[in-house]
Every structure is written in structure tokens, then in C-alpha cells.
Amino acid sequence: MVVGVSLSACSMVSIGREEPERSGGSATSGGASSPTSSAALPQGTQSTSSVTTYPVTEPEGLEWVVLVDDPAQTRAVADRLLGAGEPVISVNTAIGMVAVRTSDEDFEERAAQVDGVSAVATDRDPAWQGPEEDGSGATSLTAAPSVPAAWRGAPAQTRTAGASAAPKADPFDDRLWGMSLIGAPQAQAAAGDGDEGVTVAVIDSGVDVTHPDLSGVVDVERSRNFVVDRPEIDGDCEQDSCVDPVEEDPSGHGTHVAGTIAAARNGLGVTGVAPGVRLVNLRAGSDTGMFYLAPTVNAITAAADLDVDVANMSFYVDPWRYACAGGAPGDTPAQAAMQDLTIELVGRALADAHDRGVTLVAAAGNGRGDHGDPGTDTTSPNYGGEARERTIDADDCLSLPTEGEHVIAVSSVGPDRELAEYSDITSDPSSGTLDLAAPGGPATGGPDAVLSTYPVAALREDGLVDGEGRVTDAGAQMGVERSCPRGTGADDADPSARCGYYQGLVGTSMASPHVAGTAALVISADPDLTPDEVAEVLGETARSQRCPATPSAAGPCVGDRDLNGYFGRGLVDAEAAVDAAEKQAG
């Protein structure tokens, strides 16, 4: 068993590891000045002003996270590790983190002796070989954070540009009950579609930038992928670098989120909450939908580096649904150490992004859980070890980033404005761990799922779209839709990939981007607002909602109409929020 945390008590020693081969050159891609030493960077390195990622040389090794006590010393610590031949894969100078991927069993002991290092931990037990298959073919990992909207007998629709009767509406906008519920069309009519100078970061599984509803919206030059594939769970690396191209989204989750925020008003498919703003794709989710610590905090930091205004986070940091200070009872020392690092580094990253002007929005979670009194967690760890029943104390444990400081946490409602039965809640509404509600769709999905953009490649892989771009019978049953330019009929092939594809999903993952898009409209109306002021505008203008007579399976509703554990301060209201921001701006 790995000893999970090591306190530094010694000065730098000679580590004595053979230097791995790294190709020469000084290529960096985009961003502001690099947080690197004066030495030339290897080919394949990318950087922002605080985050540098390096080519992976040992893809099958354990991923270690090194905590630097003083973030100002991060570069010096990283240079010591690099100089000793350690295979560093990322350096984050804003929060004091270095990540290393290595197969060397002695790395932890060596790294702990480096001057400036306060802790070293990994999220994987070396004895763990990967998820086991159960009888249904599902892995031991938790379910994806959103649920496909499957319903039988619903025919696929191919709508062409201009087919909608609503002026300036895109073809499927009449299906977007969530936009109507939050008053997005009214906000757009009154104040426009948002300012192109406002940027929202989609910290997620990636964004398919070839999708016709997103291709002109995503700023590819500023986008980054911070994820290095882990072969033990992701399978063989598709790229020599084990880093997928930034233009791809293997799961579809991030593309769906992106469309809700800012799908273009272009005569195809759907229109987002803020179709006039720009998106930046900051990928932190792996091929299998896991959000590990290092990629996640690097993405949050990069959002601040890239002058992003809003960041949407529809995930929790794996492998712990709840990270507990000192670990939960029964956790191993290694597991406790990784949870301590998760709490510390996510906290540092959120504080840094907030202080640099990023409004942070996150999904509450889909576990029917109570953040105020979590009880037991049977899903963790969902990577790196065997899940077991853990007793969770709300005083010591956090679901991150949702319960982090400065984060607007969002629960999910259906078309009837009732809490979705899967949505997490809190029995302590004054704690600030649940702030607003937004449309995420009911658990039953079907036609009430949230329809948004989806990558055609992912649909093809699942057999929902054929090789010529037609929606298959299976796709029709899963609610897949296609929208094409004029001249492409309902049964026509799409060899030039001009059509956009759309899928219905449900979850708090779908609720959060409704709030992120509204925040972007608010900032467009008053660019001088701070993140705290944006949060206050959203809260003050939310439509308050009283507790229902019938409680959720997650627990009773605590609080009153103005603030409760199901809806926070209420359902986000884009029209009222934008109006308030405009009045405040004068």
C-alpha cells in the first residue's frame, strides 16, 4: 500500500533518476507568458501564464500530485524535479502544484525530500488494475453525470434552416422548454444575445468545435486539453502524446453543456442562453468521463489565465464524491492524503479564479444526496481502489467543486418547476452549498429532456447515426435529432457534414449551464460586475419557490420560500437578471 502523504523536512537531495528522453525545441502554444524556466521547452508543451503541460513519457505510470507549500516556489520545485529527470506532466504556479506520471515505485520518497514540497499523493493504489465488469457489463465506475433521454416510438426529426415559425428562432427552439422557463428569449429580446467580448469556459469532457452550432462560437486558439489518457481505464492512447486533440469531445457531455450556454443563432438546431458570447473549451474530463484532480485544477486556473468571465463545472472531482479532511473513517492513509490534497488544491484554484474575476458555476449533483447531511457514500473511490460504504461527516467532507468557496451551486427542476428526483439538495440552506435552481429535466427524460448540441462522432460510435449522417432507428428511439441547411432533405445523406446533431439529456449537469449562460448575459449588460456581484444579481432576481408538499427522496425541504435546500434562492430568471444588471450599469 502506498504511503499517501509525505511532509518535507529536508533540503533538495540528488534524486539520481535517469533523465527520460524529451525532444528539444521551444514550442509553446497560445496563452500569455509561460511560467517556465529559461530552459527550452520540449515539443508538445503547451502553456498559459500559470499552467504548463509537458509531453507524457510514462503513460502507464501512477499520476502523483506534488503540493508546494508556497506557490511562489512552484517553478523552483518543478525545475528541481525536471532537473533530476522526473517525468513531470504539468506545473501550476498559481496554486502550487506539480503533477508527475511515473512507474518508479520510489518517486514519492524522493519527491518528499525536495525543498519546498509539503505533500505528495496519488489517487491510485498500485495494486489496482482497473475497473471490474459486473454482470450487466457496466464498470464499477459511477454512472455518467447525465442520463440519455430514451423514449420509444418517437420519430427522428430532420429540420431545415428556416423551418421554424418563430421569427429569428432556430428550428428546435420550440423544444427548449428550459429557455422559456428562465425567460431567456425575453432577455435576448430586451438586451441582445450577449457581448462577444464575454467568454464562458466549458470545463468538461471537451467540445466538438466542428458542430455547426458551435464552430463559430468556440475560441479554439485559447482552448486547451489538460487530460492525459490513463490506459488502465481509457484503453490504449489514440495519440502518441496520450492527449486528444482539443477539438474533440469523446463523450458528448461537454458539447451538450456548451450548446445550452451559447449555441449560435444561425438557422440550425438550437439557440443557447447567450448565443452572442464566446466559449473556451478547457477539457478536464477523461475519455471515460472522469475528472481527476490535476487536470481539473489546471483547467480552473487556465480560465483565470485566459481572462474568462464565467466557468461552468458540471462534474465532481474524482475519485471521491465527497473528499474528507483526513479521510473518512476506514480510508487508508494514501486515500486520506489524496483527499487532503484535493480539498487544498481545489480550494486554492477556486479562490484564485474568483479573485481574478471568474464567476464560478457548478452542478449540485445527481445522487439524490443531502450536502448538509450526506450520511453514507457507497460509490467512492470510483477509480484507483474498490468502492465501499463510507460514513460522510458534512463538517469535514466536501463535494467539490460544488461545495467550494465562491461557487454558485445549481439544483435541477423539470418543466413543472418541481425538483428533479435525482437532484442533490441540502438540509442546511444557510451553508451556501446550494444557491439556485435551473432546468435540468425530469428523471423520466423523454421529450422533457434538455435538448442540445451533440458530437456526430459519438453518436456514430453508439450506432445512433449511420456512416452517411442519417439518424438510425436506434437513434430515433434515443431522441437524436438532426438539423440541416436548406437543400438537405430529411432522408438525405450528409457527406459534407453540414448538419448538426442534437441529443436530449437530463441532470444537474444540464441545469448549471442555464445559469452560466445567464451569468454571461448579466456580465454583457454590466461588464464591471465582480463575481460576487454577478452572484448577487442572479440570487436577488431569482424566482423564489416554496418547498413542495411532497418531499424528495433526497430528504425533506428545509427553509422558506426565499431560501431553501431544494431551490436555494429560487429559479434563475434571465430576463429579470439582465434587467437588473442594465439598471445597475446605468
XYZ file of C-alpha atoms in Angstrom, residues 15-233:
219
model
C 17.424 12.150 -6.772
C 19.515 10.076 -9.100
C 16.839 9.166 -11.662
C 17.838 8.716 -15.287
C 16.601 11.601 -17.436
C 13.799 10.436 -19.786
C 14.077 11.410 -23.415
C 12.326 14.674 -24.230
C 12.555 16.141 -27.701
C 14.154 19.551 -27.953
C 12.631 22.797 -29.097
C 10.832 25.708 -27.521
C 7.300 25.313 -28.788
C 4.529 26.679 -26.647
C 1.014 27.187 -27.863
C -1.037 30.271 -27.168
C -1.680 31.950 -23.857
C 0.273 34.606 -22.070
C 3.879 34.380 -20.955
C 4.923 30.884 -19.951
C 5.535 30.010 -16.284
C 8.661 28.132 -17.267
C 12.329 28.404 -16.572
C 14.704 29.781 -19.144
C 15.434 26.291 -20.459
C 13.931 25.414 -23.833
C 10.588 23.660 -23.598
C 10.141 20.274 -25.271
C 7.979 19.872 -28.345
C 4.337 19.270 -27.420
C 4.429 21.555 -24.398
C 1.537 23.987 -24.016
C 1.189 26.831 -21.569
C -0.883 29.660 -20.207
C 0.556 32.262 -17.866
C 0.324 29.895 -14.869
C -0.058 26.364 -16.243
C 2.467 24.415 -18.299
C 1.831 20.869 -19.511
C 4.590 18.570 -20.752
C 4.548 15.517 -23.045
C 3.930 12.294 -21.147
C 6.796 9.804 -21.243
C 5.370 7.092 -18.973
C 1.644 6.829 -19.798
C 1.071 3.675 -17.757
C 2.619 5.037 -14.578
C 0.866 6.344 -11.489
C -0.098 10.006 -11.534
C 1.328 11.784 -8.497
C 0.320 15.224 -7.275
C 3.006 17.271 -5.545
C 1.852 20.109 -3.285
C 4.175 23.092 -2.978
C 3.811 24.857 0.340
C 4.375 28.339 -1.126
C 3.003 28.706 -4.683
C 5.694 31.310 -5.376
C 8.230 28.467 -5.156
C 6.423 26.173 -7.606
C 8.698 26.889 -10.544
C 11.786 26.219 -8.447
C 10.357 22.914 -7.199
C 9.382 21.897 -10.735
C 12.855 22.735 -12.038
C 14.407 20.572 -9.325
C 12.182 17.656 -10.291
C 12.784 18.143 -14.016
C 16.499 18.535 -13.467
C 16.560 15.233 -11.617
C 14.854 13.503 -14.538
C 11.379 13.123 -13.041
C 8.641 12.840 -15.731
C 6.700 15.999 -14.882
C 3.459 16.345 -16.876
C 2.152 19.667 -15.555
C 3.142 22.655 -13.438
C 0.661 25.132 -11.954
C 2.445 28.133 -10.462
C -0.753 29.918 -9.390
C -1.738 27.303 -6.817
C 1.484 25.409 -6.090
C 1.044 22.069 -7.852
C 3.285 19.792 -9.896
C 1.907 16.583 -11.457
C 4.145 13.643 -12.345
C 3.295 10.424 -14.246
C 5.822 7.715 -13.367
C 6.196 3.957 -12.997
C 9.010 4.364 -10.476
C 7.916 2.981 -7.106
C 10.392 5.194 -5.254
C 9.137 8.519 -6.605
C 7.160 9.504 -3.520
C 10.131 9.060 -1.210
C 12.388 11.116 -3.468
C 9.866 13.884 -4.098
C 9.142 14.281 -0.390
C 12.772 15.294 0.132
C 12.661 18.132 -2.373
C 12.897 21.528 -0.722
C 9.529 23.316 -0.851
C 7.374 20.179 -1.165
C 4.807 19.789 1.612
C 2.892 16.701 0.415
C 2.900 14.002 -2.265
C -0.078 11.762 -3.069
C -1.651 9.618 -5.777
C -5.256 8.635 -6.478
C -4.466 5.035 -7.423
C -3.425 2.041 -5.360
C -0.581 0.363 -7.311
C -2.326 -2.988 -6.792
C -5.499 -1.765 -8.524
C -5.585 -2.919 -12.145
C -8.706 -1.183 -13.411
C -12.493 -1.417 -13.095
C -14.069 -4.843 -12.930
C -17.016 -5.760 -15.115
C -20.253 -6.585 -13.332
C -22.988 -8.834 -14.632
C -24.622 -6.089 -16.694
C -21.437 -5.104 -18.465
C -21.209 -1.814 -16.579
C -17.963 -0.936 -14.865
C -17.525 -0.215 -11.185
C -17.311 3.488 -12.038
C -20.232 5.723 -11.185
C -22.791 6.481 -13.865
C -22.217 9.380 -16.210
C -23.380 12.709 -14.766
C -26.319 12.892 -17.136
C -28.884 10.410 -18.381
C -29.777 9.754 -22.036
C -33.360 10.629 -22.822
C -34.729 7.428 -24.308
C -38.341 7.044 -25.278
C -39.979 4.554 -27.587
C -41.781 5.403 -30.764
C -40.567 8.997 -31.133
C -39.587 9.566 -34.768
C -36.339 11.313 -35.578
C -36.751 14.793 -36.966
C -34.610 16.487 -39.583
C -35.398 20.174 -39.651
C -34.007 22.533 -42.221
C -32.987 26.127 -41.753
C -35.933 28.485 -41.738
C -38.445 25.775 -40.879
C -39.429 27.308 -37.534
C -42.406 29.631 -37.460
C -40.898 31.762 -34.699
C -39.040 34.801 -36.075
C -35.286 34.584 -35.557
C -35.752 31.241 -33.816
C -33.699 28.186 -34.689
C -35.561 25.044 -35.813
C -35.643 23.219 -32.455
C -36.078 26.271 -30.227
C -39.725 25.387 -29.702
C -38.487 22.263 -27.906
C -36.384 24.217 -25.413
C -38.815 24.444 -22.511
C -35.913 25.317 -20.223
C -35.147 28.511 -22.116
C -38.760 29.586 -21.790
C -38.803 28.687 -18.095
C -35.904 31.027 -17.287
C -37.036 33.809 -19.640
C -34.030 33.555 -21.963
C -35.912 34.638 -25.136
C -37.259 37.695 -23.310
C -33.789 38.564 -22.002
C -32.358 38.284 -25.511
C -35.163 40.375 -26.992
C -34.616 43.111 -24.419
C -30.831 43.213 -24.237
C -29.433 41.162 -27.103
C -27.673 37.821 -27.331
C -24.668 38.755 -25.214
C -21.396 40.525 -25.915
C -18.759 38.719 -27.985
C -16.183 40.164 -25.594
C -17.610 37.978 -22.807
C -16.179 34.453 -22.558
C -17.503 31.348 -20.823
C -15.174 28.440 -20.087
C -16.661 24.985 -20.528
C -14.622 22.885 -18.085
C -15.841 19.491 -19.132
C -15.200 16.462 -21.364
C -14.305 18.654 -24.340
C -16.304 20.454 -27.014
C -16.833 19.330 -30.606
C -15.794 22.534 -32.341
C -16.861 21.189 -35.751
C -20.522 21.208 -34.716
C -22.237 23.846 -36.891
C -23.940 25.406 -33.861
C -20.567 25.820 -32.096
C -17.916 26.152 -34.800
C -18.085 29.937 -34.820
C -18.575 30.212 -31.072
C -15.632 28.320 -29.557
C -12.299 30.130 -29.424
C -10.069 27.220 -30.431
C -6.842 29.188 -30.093
C -7.476 29.795 -26.397
C -8.848 26.293 -25.763
C -6.778 23.622 -24.004
C -6.892 19.923 -23.156
C -5.328 19.170 -19.763
C -6.149 15.445 -19.764
C -3.557 12.728 -20.294
C -5.179 9.362 -21.080
C -4.848 6.631 -18.460
C -4.542 3.333 -20.364
C -5.732 1.217 -17.426
C -9.183 2.775 -17.760
